[in-house]
PDB file of C-alpha atoms in Angstrom:
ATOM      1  CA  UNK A  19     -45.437 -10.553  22.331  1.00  0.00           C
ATOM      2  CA  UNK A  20     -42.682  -8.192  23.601  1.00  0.00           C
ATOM      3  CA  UNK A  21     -42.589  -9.183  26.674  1.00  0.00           C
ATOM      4  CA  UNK A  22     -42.419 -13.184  25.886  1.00  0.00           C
ATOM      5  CA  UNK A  23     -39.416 -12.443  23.690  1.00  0.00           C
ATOM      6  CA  UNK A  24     -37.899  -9.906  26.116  1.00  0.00           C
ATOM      7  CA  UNK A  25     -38.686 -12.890  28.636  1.00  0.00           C
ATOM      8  CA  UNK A  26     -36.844 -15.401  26.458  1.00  0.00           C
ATOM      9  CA  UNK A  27     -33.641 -12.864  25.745  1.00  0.00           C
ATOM     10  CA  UNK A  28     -33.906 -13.159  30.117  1.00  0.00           C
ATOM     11  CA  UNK A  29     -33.528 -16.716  29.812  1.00  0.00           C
ATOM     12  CA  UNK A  30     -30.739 -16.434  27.621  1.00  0.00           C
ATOM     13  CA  UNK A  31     -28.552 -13.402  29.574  1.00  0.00           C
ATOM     14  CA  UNK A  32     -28.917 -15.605  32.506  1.00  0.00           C
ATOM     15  CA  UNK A  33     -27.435 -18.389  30.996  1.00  0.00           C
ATOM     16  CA  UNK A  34     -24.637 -15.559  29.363  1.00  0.00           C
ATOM     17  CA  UNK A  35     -23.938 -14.095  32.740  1.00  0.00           C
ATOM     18  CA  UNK A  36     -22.438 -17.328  34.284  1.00  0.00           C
ATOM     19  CA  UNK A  37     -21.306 -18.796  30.804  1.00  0.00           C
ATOM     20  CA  UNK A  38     -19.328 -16.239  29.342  1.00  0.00           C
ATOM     21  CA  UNK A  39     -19.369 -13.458  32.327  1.00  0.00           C
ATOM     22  CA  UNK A  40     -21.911 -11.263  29.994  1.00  0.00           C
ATOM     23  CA  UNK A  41     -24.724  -9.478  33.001  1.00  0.00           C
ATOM     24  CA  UNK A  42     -26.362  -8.651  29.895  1.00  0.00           C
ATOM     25  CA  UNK A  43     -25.597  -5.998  27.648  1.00  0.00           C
ATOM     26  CA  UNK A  44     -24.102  -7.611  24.125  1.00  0.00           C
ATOM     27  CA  UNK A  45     -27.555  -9.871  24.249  1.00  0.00           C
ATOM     28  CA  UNK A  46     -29.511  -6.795  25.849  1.00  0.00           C
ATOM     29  CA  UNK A  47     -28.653  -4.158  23.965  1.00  0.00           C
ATOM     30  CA  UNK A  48     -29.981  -5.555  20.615  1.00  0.00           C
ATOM     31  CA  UNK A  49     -33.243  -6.313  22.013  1.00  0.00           C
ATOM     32  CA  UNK A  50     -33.942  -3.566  23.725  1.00  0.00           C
ATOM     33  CA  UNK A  51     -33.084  -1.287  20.437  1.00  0.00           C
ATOM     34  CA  UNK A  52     -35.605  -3.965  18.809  1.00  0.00           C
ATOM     35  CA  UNK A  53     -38.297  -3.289  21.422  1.00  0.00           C
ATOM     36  CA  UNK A  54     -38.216   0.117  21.888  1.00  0.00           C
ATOM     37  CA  UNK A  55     -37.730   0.754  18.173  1.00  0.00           C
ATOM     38  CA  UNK A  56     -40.337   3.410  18.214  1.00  0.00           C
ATOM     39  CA  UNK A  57     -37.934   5.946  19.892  1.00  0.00           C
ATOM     40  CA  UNK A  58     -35.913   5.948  16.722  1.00  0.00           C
ATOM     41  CA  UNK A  59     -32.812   7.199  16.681  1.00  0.00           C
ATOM     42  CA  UNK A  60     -33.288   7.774  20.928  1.00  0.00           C
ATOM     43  CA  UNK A  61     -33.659   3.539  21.482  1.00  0.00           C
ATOM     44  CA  UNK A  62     -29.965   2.498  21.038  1.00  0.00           C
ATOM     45  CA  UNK A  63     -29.178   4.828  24.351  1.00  0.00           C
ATOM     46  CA  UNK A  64     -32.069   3.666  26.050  1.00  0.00           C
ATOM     47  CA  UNK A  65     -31.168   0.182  25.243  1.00  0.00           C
ATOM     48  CA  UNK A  66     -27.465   1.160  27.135  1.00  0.00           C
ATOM     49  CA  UNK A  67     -29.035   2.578  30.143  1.00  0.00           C
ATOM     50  CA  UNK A  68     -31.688  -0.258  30.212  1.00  0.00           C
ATOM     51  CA  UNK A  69     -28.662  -2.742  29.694  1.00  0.00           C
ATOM     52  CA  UNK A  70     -26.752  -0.941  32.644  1.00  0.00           C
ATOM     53  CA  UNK A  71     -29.188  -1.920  35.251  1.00  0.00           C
ATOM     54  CA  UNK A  72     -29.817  -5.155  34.096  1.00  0.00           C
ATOM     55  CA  UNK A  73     -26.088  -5.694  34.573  1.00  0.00           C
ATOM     56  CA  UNK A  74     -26.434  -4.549  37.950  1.00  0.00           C
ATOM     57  CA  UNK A  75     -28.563  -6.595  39.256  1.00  0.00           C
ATOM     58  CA  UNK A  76     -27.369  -9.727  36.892  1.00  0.00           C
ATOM     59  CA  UNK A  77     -23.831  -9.296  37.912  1.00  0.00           C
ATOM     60  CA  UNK A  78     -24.629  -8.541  41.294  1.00  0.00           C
ATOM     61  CA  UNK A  79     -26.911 -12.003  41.928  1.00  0.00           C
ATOM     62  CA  UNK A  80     -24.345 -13.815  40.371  1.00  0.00           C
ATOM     63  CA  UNK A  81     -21.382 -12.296  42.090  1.00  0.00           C
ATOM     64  CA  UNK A  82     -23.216 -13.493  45.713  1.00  0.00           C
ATOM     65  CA  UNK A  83     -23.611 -16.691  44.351  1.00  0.00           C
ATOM     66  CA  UNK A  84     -20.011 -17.098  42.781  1.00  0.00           C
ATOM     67  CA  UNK A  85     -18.050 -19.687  45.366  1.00  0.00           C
ATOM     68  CA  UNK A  86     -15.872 -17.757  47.749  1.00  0.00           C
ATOM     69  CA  UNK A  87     -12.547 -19.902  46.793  1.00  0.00           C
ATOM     70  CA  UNK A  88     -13.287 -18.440  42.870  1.00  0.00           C
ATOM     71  CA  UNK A  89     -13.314 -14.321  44.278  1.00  0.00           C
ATOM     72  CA  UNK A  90     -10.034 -15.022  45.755  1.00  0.00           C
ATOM     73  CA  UNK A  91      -8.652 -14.425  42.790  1.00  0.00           C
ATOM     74  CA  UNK A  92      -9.472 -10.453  42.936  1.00  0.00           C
ATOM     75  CA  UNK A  93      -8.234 -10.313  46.653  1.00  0.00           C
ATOM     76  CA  UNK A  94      -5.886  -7.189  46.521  1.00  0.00           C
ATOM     77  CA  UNK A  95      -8.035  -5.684  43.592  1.00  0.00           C
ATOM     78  CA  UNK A  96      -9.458  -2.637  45.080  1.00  0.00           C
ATOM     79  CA  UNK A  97      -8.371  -0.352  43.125  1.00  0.00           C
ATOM     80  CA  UNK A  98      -9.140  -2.280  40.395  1.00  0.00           C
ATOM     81  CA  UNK A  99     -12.537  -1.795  41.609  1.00  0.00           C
ATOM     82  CA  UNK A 100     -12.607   1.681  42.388  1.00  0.00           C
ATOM     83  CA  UNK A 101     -11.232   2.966  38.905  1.00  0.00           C
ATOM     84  CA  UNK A 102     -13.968   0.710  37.207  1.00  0.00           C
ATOM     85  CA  UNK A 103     -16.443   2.538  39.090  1.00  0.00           C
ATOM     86  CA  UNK A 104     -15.128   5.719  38.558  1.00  0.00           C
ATOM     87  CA  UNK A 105     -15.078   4.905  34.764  1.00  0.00           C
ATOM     88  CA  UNK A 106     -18.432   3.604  34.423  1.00  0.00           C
ATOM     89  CA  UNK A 107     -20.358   6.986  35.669  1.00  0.00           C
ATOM     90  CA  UNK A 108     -17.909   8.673  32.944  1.00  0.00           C
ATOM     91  CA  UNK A 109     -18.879   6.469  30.338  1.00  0.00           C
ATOM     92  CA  UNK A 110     -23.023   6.894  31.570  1.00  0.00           C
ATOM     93  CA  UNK A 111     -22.391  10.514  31.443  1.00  0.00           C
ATOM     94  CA  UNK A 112     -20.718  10.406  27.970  1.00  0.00           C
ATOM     95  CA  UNK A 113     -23.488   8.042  26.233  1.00  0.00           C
ATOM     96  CA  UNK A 114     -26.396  11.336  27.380  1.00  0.00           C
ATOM     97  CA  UNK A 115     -23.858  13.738  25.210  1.00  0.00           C
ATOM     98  CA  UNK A 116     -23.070  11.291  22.336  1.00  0.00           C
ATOM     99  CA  UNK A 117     -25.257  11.358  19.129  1.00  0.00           C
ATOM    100  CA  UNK A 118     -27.337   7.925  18.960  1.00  0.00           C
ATOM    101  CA  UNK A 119     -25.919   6.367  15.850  1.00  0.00           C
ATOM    102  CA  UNK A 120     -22.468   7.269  17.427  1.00  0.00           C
ATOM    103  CA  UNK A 121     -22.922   4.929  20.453  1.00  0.00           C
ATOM    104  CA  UNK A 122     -24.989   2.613  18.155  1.00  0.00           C
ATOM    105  CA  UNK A 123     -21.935   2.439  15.882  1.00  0.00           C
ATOM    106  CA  UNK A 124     -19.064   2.443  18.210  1.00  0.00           C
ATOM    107  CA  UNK A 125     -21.233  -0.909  19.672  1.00  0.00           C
ATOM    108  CA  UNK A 126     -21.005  -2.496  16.420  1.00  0.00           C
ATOM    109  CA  UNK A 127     -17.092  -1.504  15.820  1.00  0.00           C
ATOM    110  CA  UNK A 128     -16.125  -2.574  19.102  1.00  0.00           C
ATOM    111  CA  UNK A 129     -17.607  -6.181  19.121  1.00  0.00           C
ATOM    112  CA  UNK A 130     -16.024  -6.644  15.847  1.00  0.00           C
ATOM    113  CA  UNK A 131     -12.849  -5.801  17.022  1.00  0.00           C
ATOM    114  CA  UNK A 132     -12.979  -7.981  20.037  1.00  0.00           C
ATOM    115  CA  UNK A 133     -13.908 -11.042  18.054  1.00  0.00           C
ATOM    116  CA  UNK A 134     -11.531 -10.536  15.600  1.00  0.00           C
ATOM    117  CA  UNK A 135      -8.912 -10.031  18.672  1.00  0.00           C
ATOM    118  CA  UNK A 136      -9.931 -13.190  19.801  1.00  0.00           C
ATOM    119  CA  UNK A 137      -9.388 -14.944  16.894  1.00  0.00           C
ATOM    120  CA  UNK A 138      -6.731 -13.724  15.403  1.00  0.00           C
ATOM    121  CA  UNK A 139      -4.451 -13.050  18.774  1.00  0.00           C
ATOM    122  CA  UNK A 140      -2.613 -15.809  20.461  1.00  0.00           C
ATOM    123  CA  UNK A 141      -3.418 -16.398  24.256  1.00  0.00           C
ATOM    124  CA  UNK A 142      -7.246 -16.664  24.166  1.00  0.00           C
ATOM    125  CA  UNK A 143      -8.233 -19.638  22.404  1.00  0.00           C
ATOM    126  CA  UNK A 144      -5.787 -21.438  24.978  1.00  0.00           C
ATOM    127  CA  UNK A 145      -4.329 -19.217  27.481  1.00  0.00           C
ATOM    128  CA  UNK A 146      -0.951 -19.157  28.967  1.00  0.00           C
ATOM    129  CA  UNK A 147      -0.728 -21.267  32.286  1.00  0.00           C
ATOM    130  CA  UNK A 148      -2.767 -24.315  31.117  1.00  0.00           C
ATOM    131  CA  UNK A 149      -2.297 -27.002  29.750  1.00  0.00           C
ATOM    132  CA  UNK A 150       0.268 -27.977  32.707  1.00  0.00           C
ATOM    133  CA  UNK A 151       2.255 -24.800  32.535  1.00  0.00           C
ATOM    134  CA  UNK A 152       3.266 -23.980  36.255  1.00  0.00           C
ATOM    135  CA  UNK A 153       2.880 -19.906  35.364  1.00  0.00           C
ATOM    136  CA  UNK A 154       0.093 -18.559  37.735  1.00  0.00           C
ATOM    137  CA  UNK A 155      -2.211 -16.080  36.149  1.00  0.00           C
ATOM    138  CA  UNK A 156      -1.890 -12.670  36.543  1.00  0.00           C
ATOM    139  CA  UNK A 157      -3.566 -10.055  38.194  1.00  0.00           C
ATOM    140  CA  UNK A 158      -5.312  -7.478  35.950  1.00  0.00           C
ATOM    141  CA  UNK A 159      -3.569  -4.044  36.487  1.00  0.00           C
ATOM    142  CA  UNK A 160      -5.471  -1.442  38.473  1.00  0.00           C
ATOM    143  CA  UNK A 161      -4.829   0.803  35.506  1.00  0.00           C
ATOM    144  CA  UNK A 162      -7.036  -0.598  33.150  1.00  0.00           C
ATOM    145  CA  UNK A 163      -9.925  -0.247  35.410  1.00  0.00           C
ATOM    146  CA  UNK A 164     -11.208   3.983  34.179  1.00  0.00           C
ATOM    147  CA  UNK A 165     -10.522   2.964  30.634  1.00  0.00           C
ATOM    148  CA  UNK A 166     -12.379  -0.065  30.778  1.00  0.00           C
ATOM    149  CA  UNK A 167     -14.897   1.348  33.202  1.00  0.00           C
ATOM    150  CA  UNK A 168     -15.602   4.212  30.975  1.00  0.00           C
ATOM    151  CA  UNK A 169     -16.163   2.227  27.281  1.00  0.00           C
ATOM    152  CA  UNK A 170     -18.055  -0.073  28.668  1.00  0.00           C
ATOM    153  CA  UNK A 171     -20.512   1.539  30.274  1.00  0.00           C
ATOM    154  CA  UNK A 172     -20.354   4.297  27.315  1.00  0.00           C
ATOM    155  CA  UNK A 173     -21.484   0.908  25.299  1.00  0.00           C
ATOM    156  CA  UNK A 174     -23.969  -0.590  27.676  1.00  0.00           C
ATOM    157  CA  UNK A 175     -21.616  -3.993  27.317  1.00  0.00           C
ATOM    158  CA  UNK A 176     -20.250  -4.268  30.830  1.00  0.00           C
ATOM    159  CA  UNK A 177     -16.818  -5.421  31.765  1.00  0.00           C
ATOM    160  CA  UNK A 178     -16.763  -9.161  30.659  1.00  0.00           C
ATOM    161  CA  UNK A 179     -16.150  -8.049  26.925  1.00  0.00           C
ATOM    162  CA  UNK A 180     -12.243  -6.185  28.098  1.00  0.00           C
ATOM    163  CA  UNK A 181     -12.083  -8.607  31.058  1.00  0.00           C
ATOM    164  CA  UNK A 182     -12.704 -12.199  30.002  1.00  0.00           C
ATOM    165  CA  UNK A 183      -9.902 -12.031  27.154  1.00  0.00           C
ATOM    166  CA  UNK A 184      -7.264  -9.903  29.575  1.00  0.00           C
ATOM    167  CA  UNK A 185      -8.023 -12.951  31.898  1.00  0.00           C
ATOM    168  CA  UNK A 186      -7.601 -15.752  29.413  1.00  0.00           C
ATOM    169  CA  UNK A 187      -4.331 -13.824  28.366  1.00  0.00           C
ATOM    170  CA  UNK A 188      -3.476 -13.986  31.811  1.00  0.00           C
ATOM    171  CA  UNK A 189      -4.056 -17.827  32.476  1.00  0.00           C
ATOM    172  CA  UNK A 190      -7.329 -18.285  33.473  1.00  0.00           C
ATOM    173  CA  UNK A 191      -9.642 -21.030  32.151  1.00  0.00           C
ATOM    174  CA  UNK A 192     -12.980 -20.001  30.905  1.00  0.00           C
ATOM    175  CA  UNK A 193     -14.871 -20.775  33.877  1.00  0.00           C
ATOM    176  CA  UNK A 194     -13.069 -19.153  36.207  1.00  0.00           C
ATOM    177  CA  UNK A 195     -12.667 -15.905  33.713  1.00  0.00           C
ATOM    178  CA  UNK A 196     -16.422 -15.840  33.168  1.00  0.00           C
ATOM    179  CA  UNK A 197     -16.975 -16.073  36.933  1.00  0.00           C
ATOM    180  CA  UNK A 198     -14.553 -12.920  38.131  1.00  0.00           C
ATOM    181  CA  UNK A 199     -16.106 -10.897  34.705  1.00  0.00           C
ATOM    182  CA  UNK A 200     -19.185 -10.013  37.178  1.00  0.00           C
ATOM    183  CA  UNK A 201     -17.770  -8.513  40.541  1.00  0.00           C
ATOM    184  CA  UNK A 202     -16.154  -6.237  37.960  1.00  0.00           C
ATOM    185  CA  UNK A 203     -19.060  -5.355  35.737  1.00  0.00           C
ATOM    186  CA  UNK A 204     -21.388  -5.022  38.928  1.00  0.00           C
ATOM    187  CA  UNK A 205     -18.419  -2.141  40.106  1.00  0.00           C
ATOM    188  CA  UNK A 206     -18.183  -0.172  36.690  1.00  0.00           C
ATOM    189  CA  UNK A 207     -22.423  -0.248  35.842  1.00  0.00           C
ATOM    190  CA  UNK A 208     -23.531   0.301  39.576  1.00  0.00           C
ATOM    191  CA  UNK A 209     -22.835   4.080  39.201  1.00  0.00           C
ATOM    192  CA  UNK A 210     -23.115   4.126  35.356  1.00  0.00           C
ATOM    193  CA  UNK A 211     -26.704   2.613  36.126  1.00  0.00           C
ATOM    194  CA  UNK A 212     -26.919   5.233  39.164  1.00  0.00           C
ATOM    195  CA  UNK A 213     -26.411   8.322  36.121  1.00  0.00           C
ATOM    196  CA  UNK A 214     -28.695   6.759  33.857  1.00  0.00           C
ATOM    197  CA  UNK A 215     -31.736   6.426  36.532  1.00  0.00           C
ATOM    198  CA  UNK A 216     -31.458   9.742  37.879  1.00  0.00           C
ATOM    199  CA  UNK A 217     -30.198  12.508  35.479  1.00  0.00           C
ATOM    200  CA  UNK A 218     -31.289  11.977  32.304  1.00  0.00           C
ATOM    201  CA  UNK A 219     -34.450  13.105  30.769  1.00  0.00           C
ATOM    202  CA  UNK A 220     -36.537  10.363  29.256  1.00  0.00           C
ATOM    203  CA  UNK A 221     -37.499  11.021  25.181  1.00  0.00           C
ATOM    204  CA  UNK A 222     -40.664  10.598  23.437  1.00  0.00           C
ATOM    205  CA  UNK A 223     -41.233   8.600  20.135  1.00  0.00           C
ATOM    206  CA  UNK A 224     -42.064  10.589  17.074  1.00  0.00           C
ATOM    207  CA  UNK A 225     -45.642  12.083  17.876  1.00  0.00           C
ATOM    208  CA  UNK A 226     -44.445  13.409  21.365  1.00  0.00           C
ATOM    209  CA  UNK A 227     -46.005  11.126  23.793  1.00  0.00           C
ATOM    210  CA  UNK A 228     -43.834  10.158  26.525  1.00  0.00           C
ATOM    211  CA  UNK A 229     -42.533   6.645  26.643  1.00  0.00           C
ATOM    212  CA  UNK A 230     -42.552   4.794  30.621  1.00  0.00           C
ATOM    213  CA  UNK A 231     -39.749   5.658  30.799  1.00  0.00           C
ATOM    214  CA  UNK A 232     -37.920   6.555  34.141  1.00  0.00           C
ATOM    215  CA  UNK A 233     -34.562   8.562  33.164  1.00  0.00           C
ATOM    216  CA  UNK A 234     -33.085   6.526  29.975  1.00  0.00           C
ATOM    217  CA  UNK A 235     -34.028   3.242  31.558  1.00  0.00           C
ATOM    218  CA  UNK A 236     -37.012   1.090  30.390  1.00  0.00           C
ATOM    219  CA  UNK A 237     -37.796  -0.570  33.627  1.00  0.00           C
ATOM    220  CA  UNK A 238     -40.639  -2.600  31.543  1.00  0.00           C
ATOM    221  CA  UNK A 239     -38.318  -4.184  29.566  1.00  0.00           C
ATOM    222  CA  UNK A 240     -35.151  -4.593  32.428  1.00  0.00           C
ATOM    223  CA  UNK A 241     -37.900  -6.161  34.644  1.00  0.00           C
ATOM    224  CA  UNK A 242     -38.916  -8.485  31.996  1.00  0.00           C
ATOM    225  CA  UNK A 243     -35.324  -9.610  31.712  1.00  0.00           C
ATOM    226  CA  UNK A 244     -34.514 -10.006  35.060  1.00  0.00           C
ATOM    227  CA  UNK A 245     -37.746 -12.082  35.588  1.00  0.00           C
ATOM    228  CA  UNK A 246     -36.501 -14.747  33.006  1.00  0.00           C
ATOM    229  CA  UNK A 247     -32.250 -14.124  34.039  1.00  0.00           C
ATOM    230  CA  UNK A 248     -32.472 -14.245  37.865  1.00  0.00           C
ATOM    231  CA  UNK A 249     -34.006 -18.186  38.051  1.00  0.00           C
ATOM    232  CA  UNK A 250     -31.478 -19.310  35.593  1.00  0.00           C
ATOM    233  CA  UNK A 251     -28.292 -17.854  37.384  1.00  0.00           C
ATOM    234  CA  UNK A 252     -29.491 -19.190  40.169  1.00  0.00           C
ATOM    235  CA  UNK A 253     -29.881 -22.604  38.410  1.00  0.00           C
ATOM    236  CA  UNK A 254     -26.780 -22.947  36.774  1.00  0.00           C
ATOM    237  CA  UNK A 255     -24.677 -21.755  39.751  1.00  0.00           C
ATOM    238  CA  UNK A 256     -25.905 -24.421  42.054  1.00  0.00           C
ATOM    239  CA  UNK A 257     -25.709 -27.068  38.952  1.00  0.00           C
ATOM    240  CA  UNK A 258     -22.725 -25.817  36.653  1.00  0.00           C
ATOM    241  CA  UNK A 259     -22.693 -27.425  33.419  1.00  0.00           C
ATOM    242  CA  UNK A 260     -18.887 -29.203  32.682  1.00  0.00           C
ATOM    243  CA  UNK A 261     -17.563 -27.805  29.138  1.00  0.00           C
ATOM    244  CA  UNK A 262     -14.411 -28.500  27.770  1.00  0.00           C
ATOM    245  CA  UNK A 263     -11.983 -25.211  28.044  1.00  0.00           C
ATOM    246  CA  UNK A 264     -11.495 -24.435  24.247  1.00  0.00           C
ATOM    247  CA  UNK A 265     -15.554 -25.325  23.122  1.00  0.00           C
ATOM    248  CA  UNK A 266     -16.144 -22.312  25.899  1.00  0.00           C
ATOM    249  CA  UNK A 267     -14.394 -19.961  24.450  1.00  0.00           C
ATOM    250  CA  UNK A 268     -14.849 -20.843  20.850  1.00  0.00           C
ATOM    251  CA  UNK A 269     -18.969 -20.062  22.302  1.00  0.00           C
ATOM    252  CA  UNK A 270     -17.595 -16.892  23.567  1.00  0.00           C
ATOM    253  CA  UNK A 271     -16.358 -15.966  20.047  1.00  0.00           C
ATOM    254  CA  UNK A 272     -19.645 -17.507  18.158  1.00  0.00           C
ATOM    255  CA  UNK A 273     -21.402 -14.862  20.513  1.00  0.00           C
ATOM    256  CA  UNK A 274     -19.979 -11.747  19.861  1.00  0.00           C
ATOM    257  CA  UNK A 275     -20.686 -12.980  16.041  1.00  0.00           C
ATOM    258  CA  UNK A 276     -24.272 -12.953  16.229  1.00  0.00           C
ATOM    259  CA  UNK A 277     -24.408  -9.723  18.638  1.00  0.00           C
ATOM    260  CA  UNK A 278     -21.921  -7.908  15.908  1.00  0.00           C
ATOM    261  CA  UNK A 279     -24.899  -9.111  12.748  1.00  0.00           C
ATOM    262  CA  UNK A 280     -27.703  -8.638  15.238  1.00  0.00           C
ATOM    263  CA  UNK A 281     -26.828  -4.495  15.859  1.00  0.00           C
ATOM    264  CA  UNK A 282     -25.463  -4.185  12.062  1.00  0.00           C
ATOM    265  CA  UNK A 283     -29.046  -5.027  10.929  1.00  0.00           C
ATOM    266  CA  UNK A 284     -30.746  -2.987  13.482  1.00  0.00           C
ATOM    267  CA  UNK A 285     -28.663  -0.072  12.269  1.00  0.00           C
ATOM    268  CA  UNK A 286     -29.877   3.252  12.373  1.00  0.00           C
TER     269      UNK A 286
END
């Protein structure tokens, strides 16, 4: 039965990662926590490394896929790219020192905050630069890219939560927003994903018997996911479904509502 629903959640991250620019982690995450719920207190850090590599690998597929007219829109953004990178193995490294309910809880606080952000703060609902404005959109400064880097991979969220609103803010419709969130989350959880597969030491559920695990990463439940993600990228890439601007990003909001209830109930 785990593995059907962890093969359904795939379905559903696929359709996330070239919707809303999620490779996996605020639909992940929960799950995972849910599935591996016999590690106690240890599952919400597993369920961040296991969400890192999905990411990887989700964000990466979809990134080779992505038309070549849409990346253009990064050109110039290598450092961008590097500082996510660099932030992302901080953040890894950080979630192996943090105490569980800490990361578990920062999760929770964090999507909040974004969805009330996106609510509540002009320039995401409709962006600057539509609508006929002549404005271009704006480059995302290089800056951003260790802080960013670093929380999200310290929350197993990628980049798309920071990057999709910075992008609306900065003039860019939905789709194309959604479509740049992946090179960046395949740059910051490529290393993070990298920490979490080699350093760490795997825990054991209550009794002491070791979980199959390898590092922090349940590769059980990331393959399951990737079986159900990878065909439906691959769909919806080659057949993109046509929604209206604002209904996209009012389902970007509606998301992080359900992820925010989903980890309050599963709270430690």
């Amino acid at each position: 039965m785990d593995l059907l629903v962890l093969l359904g959640v795939g379905l559903l991250t696929g359709t996330t990662t070239v919707l809303f620019g999620f490779g996996g982690g605020f639909v992940t995450v929960p799950v995972v926590v849910w599935a591996d719920s016999a590690l106690g207190g240890e599952a919400t850090r597993v369920a961040v490394a296991t969400s890192v590599v999905v990411m990887v690998v989700n964000a990466g597929f979809a990134t080779a896929v992505t038309p070549r007219r849409t990346l253009t829109a990064l050109r110039g953004g290598g450092p961008l790219l590097l500082l996510l990178a660099a932030g992302g193995a901080v953040g890894a490294f950080a979630t192996r020192l943090a105490p569980p309910a800490l990361t578990h809880w920062a999760f929770v606080a964090y999507t909040a905050v974004t969805l009330a952000d996106v609510l509540l703060r002009p320039g995401f609902l409709r962006p600057r630069g539509q609508a006929g404005s002549s404005v271009p959109p704006r480059p995302l400064p290089a800056l951003v890219g260790a802080p960013v880097g670093a929380l999200a991979a310290f929350l197993g969220v990628g980049g798309s939560v920071m990057t999709v609103p910075a992008m609306r803010r900065a003039g860019h419709p939905m789709r194309v927003a959604a479509a740049l969130a992946n090179p960046l989350t395949l740059a910051l959880s490529l290393p993070a994903a990298t920490v979490h597969l080699a350093t760490a030491t795997a825990p054991a559920v209550a009794d002491g018997t070791p979980v199959g695990l390898v590092g922090l990463v349940d590769l059980r439940a990331a393959t399951a996911l990737l079986l159900g993600a990878l065909p439906v990228i691959a769909l919806l890439r080659r057949h993109p479904p046509h929604i209206p601007d604002r209904v996209h990003a009012w389902a970007y909001a509606g998301l992080l509502g359900v992820v925010v209830a989903a980890m309050a109930i599963s709270g430690p």
